[in-house]
Amino acid sequence: MAKKLSTVQTPIDAHETFVSIRKSFSEGDVTLKLKSLYDLQQIDSELDKIYQLRGELPAEVQALEDKIAELNGKAANVAAAITDAEKRIAEYKQQYAVCKDQADKYKAQMEGGVTNSREYDSLSKEIENQDLLAQVALKKIGENEEFIEARKADLDAIDQKIEVRKADLEAKHVELETISASTAKQEEKLLARRKESADKIDARTMSAYERIRKSVRNHIAVAAVYNEHACGGCHSEIAPQKLIDIAAGKKLIICEYCGRILVSPDAE
């Protein structure tokens, strides 16, 4: 009994074009495939019109949300810096109190009487050291207080920017929601139709279709013949024999200039 040969599926290449899938496309009902692709292109073109109505609004909304998140991050960092400075002030105040307390103790010992000049000099030195440490603590307290005031000013400026961005974002959201609401039903129907058309197309052809759509300015991957003799995508001249083949709809005809699939204007 002869062994049944299994078909080896070549992995889909993200760089494939309609030219590279010509052989696999020719397998099966080419007319049906062309119709499904053209239907898909027509639906995608309608969806493109809806998305054009929204213009740059989705990108602007995203940019504002990202900016607000960035500003909130900066505000959090500044607030954390203020908290750290407040902790340092508390530590320096404690250090100052300890130094003053020690200096007072040494002064009390001196006032209580010393037995010799060596002891007097030692106490004087300790008092001087504690006073210097107290002065350093006071200086650090002042520096951190100035730091906090500056950071609070920074925080106020950031908060103001956040409020402005939030107001802009709210306005953009309202504008986008208004446009989206007016086209929501149409978009829903088109997306449902798109799924039906896409389900009729094999993965390799679909990959090539999506790649061509993304790579061309007008997002047209399947173009009807324009003005009876030119590619509807790039407007380049089509050879007479190819025009006959396109009208017959039995072959995959690709524009040699732009790589789009060409179909008859009667495909609709």
Short mmCIF file of C-alpha atoms in Angstrom, two decimals:
data_model
loop_
_atom_site.label_atom_id
_atom_site.label_comp_id
_atom_site.label_asym_id
_atom_site.label_seq_id
_atom_site.Cartn_x
_atom_site.Cartn_y
_atom_site.Cartn_z
CA MET A 1 0.00 0.00 0.00
CA ALA A 2 1.46 3.31 -1.09
CA LYS A 3 2.10 5.89 1.59
CA LYS A 4 0.03 9.03 1.39
CA LEU A 5 2.24 12.04 0.78
CA SER A 6 1.66 14.91 3.18
CA THR A 7 1.67 18.49 1.91
CA VAL A 8 4.38 20.62 3.47
CA GLN A 9 3.07 24.07 4.30
CA THR A 10 5.62 26.81 3.71
CA PRO A 11 5.66 29.25 6.65
CA ILE A 12 4.12 32.63 5.90
CA ASP A 13 6.71 35.32 5.30
CA ALA A 14 5.76 38.77 6.59
CA HIS A 15 7.49 40.25 3.53
CA GLU A 16 5.41 38.32 0.98
CA THR A 17 3.65 40.27 -1.78
CA PHE A 18 0.98 39.32 -4.28
CA VAL A 19 3.76 38.45 -6.73
CA SER A 20 5.27 35.90 -4.36
CA ILE A 21 1.90 34.19 -3.71
CA ARG A 22 0.91 34.03 -7.40
CA LYS A 23 1.34 30.25 -7.56
CA SER A 24 -0.68 29.42 -4.45
CA PHE A 25 -3.33 31.97 -5.43
CA SER A 26 -3.92 30.18 -8.73
CA GLU A 27 -5.02 27.05 -6.87
CA GLY A 28 -8.79 26.84 -6.56
CA ASP A 29 -11.45 29.31 -7.75
CA VAL A 30 -9.48 32.45 -8.73
CA THR A 31 -12.68 34.37 -9.56
CA LEU A 32 -14.08 33.77 -6.08
CA LYS A 33 -10.77 34.77 -4.46
CA LEU A 34 -10.62 37.98 -6.48
CA LYS A 35 -14.21 38.84 -5.56
CA SER A 36 -13.54 38.17 -1.85
CA LEU A 37 -10.40 40.34 -1.95
CA TYR A 38 -12.17 43.15 -3.78
CA ASP A 39 -15.09 43.00 -1.32
CA LEU A 40 -12.59 43.17 1.54
CA GLN A 41 -10.86 46.16 -0.05
CA GLN A 42 -14.17 47.98 -0.51
CA ILE A 43 -15.07 47.39 3.14
CA ASP A 44 -11.63 48.50 4.33
CA SER A 45 -11.90 51.66 2.23
CA GLU A 46 -15.23 52.48 3.92
CA LEU A 47 -13.64 51.86 7.32
CA ASP A 48 -10.75 54.12 6.33
CA LYS A 49 -13.22 56.94 5.69
CA ILE A 50 -14.62 56.51 9.20
CA TYR A 51 -11.15 56.52 10.71
CA GLN A 52 -10.27 59.62 8.68
CA LEU A 53 -13.23 61.41 10.28
CA ARG A 54 -11.55 60.82 13.61
CA GLY A 55 -8.32 62.13 12.13
CA GLU A 56 -5.52 62.44 14.62
CA LEU A 57 -7.87 62.46 17.62
CA PRO A 58 -7.04 58.92 18.87
CA ALA A 59 -3.31 59.68 18.63
CA GLU A 60 -3.81 63.06 20.32
CA VAL A 61 -5.80 61.45 23.13
CA GLN A 62 -3.08 58.84 23.63
CA ALA A 63 -0.36 61.52 23.58
CA LEU A 64 -2.21 63.56 26.24
CA GLU A 65 -2.73 60.48 28.41
CA ASP A 66 0.97 59.64 28.11
CA LYS A 67 1.92 63.24 28.98
CA ILE A 68 -0.34 63.27 32.02
CA ALA A 69 1.14 59.97 33.18
CA GLU A 70 4.64 61.42 32.69
CA LEU A 71 3.73 64.56 34.68
CA ASN A 72 2.16 62.46 37.43
CA GLY A 73 5.40 60.51 37.61
CA LYS A 74 7.40 63.73 37.93
CA ALA A 75 5.01 65.00 40.62
CA ALA A 76 5.43 61.75 42.55
CA ASN A 77 9.22 62.06 42.36
CA VAL A 78 9.12 65.67 43.56
CA ALA A 79 6.74 64.76 46.39
CA ALA A 80 9.07 61.93 47.41
CA ALA A 81 12.02 64.36 47.40
CA ILE A 82 10.07 66.73 49.67
CA THR A 83 9.26 63.88 52.06
CA ASP A 84 12.94 62.87 52.20
CA ALA A 85 13.94 66.49 52.91
CA GLU A 86 11.38 66.71 55.71
CA LYS A 87 12.85 63.55 57.24
CA ARG A 88 16.34 65.06 57.03
CA ILE A 89 15.10 68.25 58.73
CA ALA A 90 13.66 66.17 61.56
CA GLU A 91 17.00 64.34 61.93
CA TYR A 92 19.01 67.58 61.91
CA LYS A 93 16.66 69.15 64.48
CA GLN A 94 17.22 66.16 66.73
CA GLN A 95 20.95 66.42 66.13
CA TYR A 96 20.81 70.14 67.00
CA ALA A 97 18.93 69.44 70.24
CA VAL A 98 21.44 66.76 71.24
CA CYS A 99 24.38 69.09 70.55
CA LYS A 100 22.85 71.93 72.55
CA ASP A 101 22.06 69.59 75.41
CA GLN A 102 25.65 68.30 75.47
CA ALA A 103 27.04 71.82 75.31
CA ASP A 104 24.82 72.86 78.26
CA LYS A 105 26.07 69.89 80.27
CA TYR A 106 29.69 70.83 79.63
CA LYS A 107 28.95 74.45 80.54
CA ALA A 108 27.33 73.30 83.79
CA GLN A 109 30.47 71.30 84.63
CA MET A 110 32.62 74.36 84.05
CA GLU A 111 30.37 76.50 86.24
CA GLY A 112 30.47 73.83 88.93
CA GLY A 113 34.18 74.29 89.11
CA VAL A 114 37.20 72.68 87.51
CA THR A 115 40.23 71.37 89.26
CA ASN A 116 42.87 72.35 86.70
CA SER A 117 43.49 74.12 83.41
CA ARG A 118 43.67 70.85 81.50
CA GLU A 119 40.11 69.97 82.48
CA TYR A 120 39.01 73.52 81.65
CA ASP A 121 40.59 73.34 78.19
CA SER A 122 39.01 69.93 77.55
CA LEU A 123 35.52 71.16 78.49
CA SER A 124 35.99 74.32 76.41
CA LYS A 125 36.97 72.20 73.42
CA GLU A 126 33.91 69.96 73.83
CA ILE A 127 31.61 72.97 74.11
CA GLU A 128 33.15 74.44 70.97
CA ASN A 129 32.75 71.16 69.07
CA GLN A 130 29.10 70.81 70.09
CA ASP A 131 28.38 74.42 69.10
CA LEU A 132 29.98 73.80 65.69
CA LEU A 133 27.92 70.63 65.21
CA ALA A 134 24.78 72.55 66.22
CA GLN A 135 25.60 75.27 63.68
CA VAL A 136 26.10 72.62 60.97
CA ALA A 137 22.72 71.10 61.87
CA LEU A 138 21.07 74.53 61.65
CA LYS A 139 22.68 75.14 58.27
CA LYS A 140 21.45 71.77 56.98
CA ILE A 141 17.98 72.55 58.30
CA GLY A 142 17.99 75.85 56.39
CA GLU A 143 19.28 74.23 53.20
CA ASN A 144 16.59 71.55 53.29
CA GLU A 145 13.89 74.11 54.01
CA GLU A 146 15.00 76.07 50.94
CA PHE A 147 15.06 72.82 48.96
CA ILE A 148 11.48 72.07 50.04
CA GLU A 149 10.26 75.54 49.06
CA ALA A 150 11.84 75.18 45.61
CA ARG A 151 10.38 71.70 45.13
CA LYS A 152 6.93 72.89 46.24
CA ALA A 153 7.13 75.57 43.56
CA ASP A 154 8.09 72.86 41.05
CA LEU A 155 5.18 70.72 42.26
CA ASP A 156 2.73 73.61 41.84
CA ALA A 157 3.97 74.18 38.29
CA ILE A 158 3.60 70.47 37.47
CA ASP A 159 0.09 70.39 38.99
CA GLN A 160 -0.89 73.36 36.83
CA LYS A 161 0.39 71.59 33.72
CA ILE A 162 -1.54 68.46 34.70
CA GLU A 163 -4.76 70.45 35.07
CA VAL A 164 -4.26 72.04 31.64
CA ARG A 165 -3.56 68.65 30.03
CA LYS A 166 -6.59 67.11 31.76
CA ALA A 167 -8.82 69.87 30.41
CA ASP A 168 -7.42 69.28 26.91
CA LEU A 169 -7.89 65.54 27.30
CA GLU A 170 -11.50 65.93 28.40
CA ALA A 171 -12.23 68.12 25.35
CA LYS A 172 -10.54 65.61 23.02
CA HIS A 173 -12.47 62.73 24.63
CA VAL A 174 -15.78 64.53 24.08
CA GLU A 175 -14.89 65.28 20.46
CA LEU A 176 -13.78 61.71 19.79
CA GLU A 177 -16.82 60.20 21.51
CA THR A 178 -19.14 62.44 19.47
CA ILE A 179 -17.56 61.32 16.20
CA SER A 180 -17.40 57.67 17.30
CA ALA A 181 -21.06 57.68 18.37
CA SER A 182 -22.16 59.03 14.98
CA THR A 183 -20.35 56.22 13.12
CA ALA A 184 -20.58 53.39 15.66
CA LYS A 185 -23.42 51.45 13.98
CA GLN A 186 -21.89 51.79 10.53
CA GLU A 187 -18.49 50.72 11.82
CA GLU A 188 -20.00 47.70 13.61
CA LYS A 189 -21.73 46.53 10.43
CA LEU A 190 -18.60 47.05 8.35
CA LEU A 191 -16.44 45.12 10.82
CA ALA A 192 -18.93 42.22 10.74
CA ARG A 193 -18.86 42.23 6.93
CA ARG A 194 -15.07 42.47 6.99
CA LYS A 195 -14.82 39.34 9.12
CA GLU A 196 -17.08 37.45 6.71
CA SER A 197 -14.92 38.46 3.74
CA ALA A 198 -11.62 37.84 5.55
CA ASP A 199 -12.75 34.34 6.56
CA LYS A 200 -12.99 33.43 2.85
CA ILE A 201 -9.35 34.35 2.23
CA ASP A 202 -6.40 32.08 3.06
CA ALA A 203 -3.79 33.24 5.57
CA ARG A 204 -0.99 33.69 3.01
CA THR A 205 -3.10 35.91 0.73
CA MET A 206 -4.41 37.84 3.72
CA SER A 207 -0.88 38.48 4.94
CA ALA A 208 0.15 39.84 1.53
CA TYR A 209 -3.01 41.96 1.35
CA GLU A 210 -2.37 43.53 4.77
CA ARG A 211 1.27 44.18 3.91
CA ILE A 212 0.40 45.98 0.65
CA ARG A 213 -2.30 48.05 2.39
CA LYS A 214 0.16 49.22 5.02
CA SER A 215 2.89 50.01 2.50
CA VAL A 216 0.89 52.25 0.14
CA ARG A 217 -0.30 55.78 0.85
CA ASN A 218 -3.96 55.29 -0.07
CA HIS A 219 -4.19 51.83 1.58
CA ILE A 220 -5.54 50.27 -1.62
CA ALA A 221 -4.19 46.76 -2.19
CA VAL A 222 -6.86 45.64 -4.68
CA ALA A 223 -7.49 48.29 -7.33
CA ALA A 224 -10.13 48.43 -10.06
CA VAL A 225 -9.02 49.51 -13.54
CA TYR A 226 -9.13 53.30 -13.75
CA ASN A 227 -10.33 55.18 -16.81
CA GLU A 228 -10.41 51.89 -18.81
CA HIS A 229 -6.64 51.56 -19.14
CA ALA A 230 -4.80 52.41 -15.89
CA CYS A 231 -4.15 50.98 -12.43
CA GLY A 232 -6.64 52.41 -9.94
CA GLY A 233 -3.93 52.50 -7.33
CA CYS A 234 -0.97 54.18 -9.03
CA HIS A 235 -2.61 55.24 -12.36
CA SER A 236 0.10 53.55 -14.40
CA GLU A 237 -0.76 52.30 -17.92
CA ILE A 238 -1.88 48.65 -18.19
CA ALA A 239 -0.94 46.53 -21.22
CA PRO A 240 -3.88 45.65 -23.54
CA GLN A 241 -3.52 41.87 -23.02
CA LYS A 242 -3.59 42.34 -19.27
CA LEU A 243 -6.77 44.41 -19.60
CA ILE A 244 -8.40 41.44 -21.36
CA ASP A 245 -7.25 39.06 -18.60
CA ILE A 246 -8.50 41.45 -15.93
CA ALA A 247 -11.92 41.65 -17.59
CA ALA A 248 -12.09 37.84 -17.74
CA GLY A 249 -11.33 37.60 -14.02
CA LYS A 250 -9.74 34.17 -14.34
CA LYS A 251 -6.13 35.12 -13.53
CA LEU A 252 -4.30 36.97 -10.82
CA ILE A 253 -3.14 40.16 -12.58
CA ILE A 254 -0.76 42.37 -10.65
CA CYS A 255 0.29 45.94 -11.50
CA GLU A 256 3.94 45.74 -12.52
CA TYR A 257 4.57 49.23 -11.12
CA CYS A 258 2.97 49.15 -7.66
CA GLY A 259 2.30 45.46 -6.95
CA ARG A 260 -1.45 45.82 -6.41
CA ILE A 261 -3.99 43.25 -7.58
CA LEU A 262 -5.99 44.57 -10.51
CA VAL A 263 -9.68 43.81 -11.01
CA SER A 264 -12.34 44.86 -13.49
CA PRO A 265 -14.43 47.97 -12.68
CA ASP A 266 -17.41 45.62 -13.06
CA ALA A 267 -16.24 43.59 -10.04
CA GLU A 268 -18.73 45.43 -7.85
#
